[in-house]
Amino acid sequence: MVLHPADPLTALAHGIGSQHDLPISPFYAFAGAFTALFVSFLALALLWSASRFHGDRSGLALPVGLQRAADAPVTRAALRGLGLAVFLALVTSLLLRPDDPARNPGPGAVYVLFWVGLVPASLLLGPVWGLLNPLRTLHRALHRLLPRTRRRRPAPLPARLGQWPAAAGLFGFTWLELVAPDPASTTTLLTALALHTACQLALAARFGERWFADGDPFEAYSALLARLSPLGRRTDGRLVLRNPFHGLDATPERPGLVATVCVLLGSTAYDGYSDNPSWIGTLQTSPLGRTPTATLGLLASIALVATLYCLCAAATRLVSGPHPRPLTAFAHSLVPIALGYLTAHYFSLLVTEGPRTVSIALGTDNAPEPLPPLGSGGLAALQVIAVVAGHVLGVIAAHDRSVRLFPPARAVAGQLPLLALMITYTLGGLALLLN
């Protein structure tokens, strides 16, 4: 990976800068990935004949005192206050500081500290954005300011809505980051922030605060990644340490779940492909113009990921027999794959541009140029390992779900389409990294 710190706008617009000539042999990368997936599939087929994951019913309870401190009203109020203070500081910075990513921490705060930093925060601490979300705090404040006579009973959320609003919101954010003509401009960011805030508060006024859990794209994003966190809640409300696979197994099978994960996978894949010289040439010569062509490219990438998964679900149903939820039954197995892609594509951005963004926010003059972490060889190895490990974890999650849902004679055969899907995703992800 070659970063171009002298051009912060380019780095922020494309998420991770440019990638060129990773020092890993494509043959060994592809062969190793295929071997890891195939061997793990065979081992699971031979040694894993019954479901071992128990969802939200499992976990080692943490001390009661620790849970009381975590759930205390003062703790929750402090977290809400922190989220609101950071939100106001971001708006102030975008309004008052120069429209230059090298001197304004706003773009880095949005695209690096928030979007990328939310991944490790959710993995380590659980669905943290639900506690920090400043829009929840603003909604509560506005609701309390209304006279009691004007407070309406929230309308029920349609069950079929599910996570579709979150999927649409995540697509909007990834479009802003990867396609918008000037994503690091303060005008662009303020406009997007105002639209997002107005829409979320209006819908929360209609459906109540519970809207944010599924309707706010970043809460849904954080909660989805938090399924792989060692911290979780049992069904009885206890705070527990758990095997992350148990949390992943408890992912609710709701409408829009597949779309949400496919947006994450497809947009990350497009980010990796957007630096390809042939695609850059297409953008420059397209009669439609750069932005419409890039939008179609982003949509096509997401559609390809979703189509492959839907074909896999149909093939699984054909081989293993009918199932009432063929699409959502195995959607949870895509979450570790998405995590692997996010880690591979955005790790270097977080550890290089993150500290510089903090330095700019603190008013440090001549903030140091970001240095590539680990060296080119170490970074390339980390990226390949992240992609392959994500797919292996996906195979494990899918296998456990398969032996639970289908008769033993059909459980292994029913996973062959899923294995083919995992191999296809892996080879595609590695091809983007090694491009």
Tab-separated table of N, CA and C in Angstrom, residues 11 69 158 330 369 378:
chain	number	residue	atom	x	y	z
A	11	ALA	N	-6.993	10.890	-0.156
A	11	ALA	CA	-7.014	9.786	0.804
A	11	ALA	C	-8.384	9.649	1.433
A	69	ALA	N	-22.469	-0.231	37.486
A	69	ALA	CA	-21.748	0.978	37.073
A	69	ALA	C	-21.998	1.272	35.598
A	158	PRO	N	-43.527	-0.414	11.282
A	158	PRO	CA	-43.922	-1.586	10.492
A	158	PRO	C	-42.849	-2.671	10.560
A	330	PHE	N	-28.750	-17.415	6.743
A	330	PHE	CA	-27.292	-17.462	6.756
A	330	PHE	C	-26.665	-16.080	6.580
A	369	GLU	N	3.379	14.122	9.185
A	369	GLU	CA	2.829	13.334	8.089
A	369	GLU	C	2.606	11.899	8.559
A	378	GLY	N	4.419	-6.377	6.076
A	378	GLY	CA	3.547	-6.675	7.208
A	378	GLY	C	2.121	-6.238	6.959
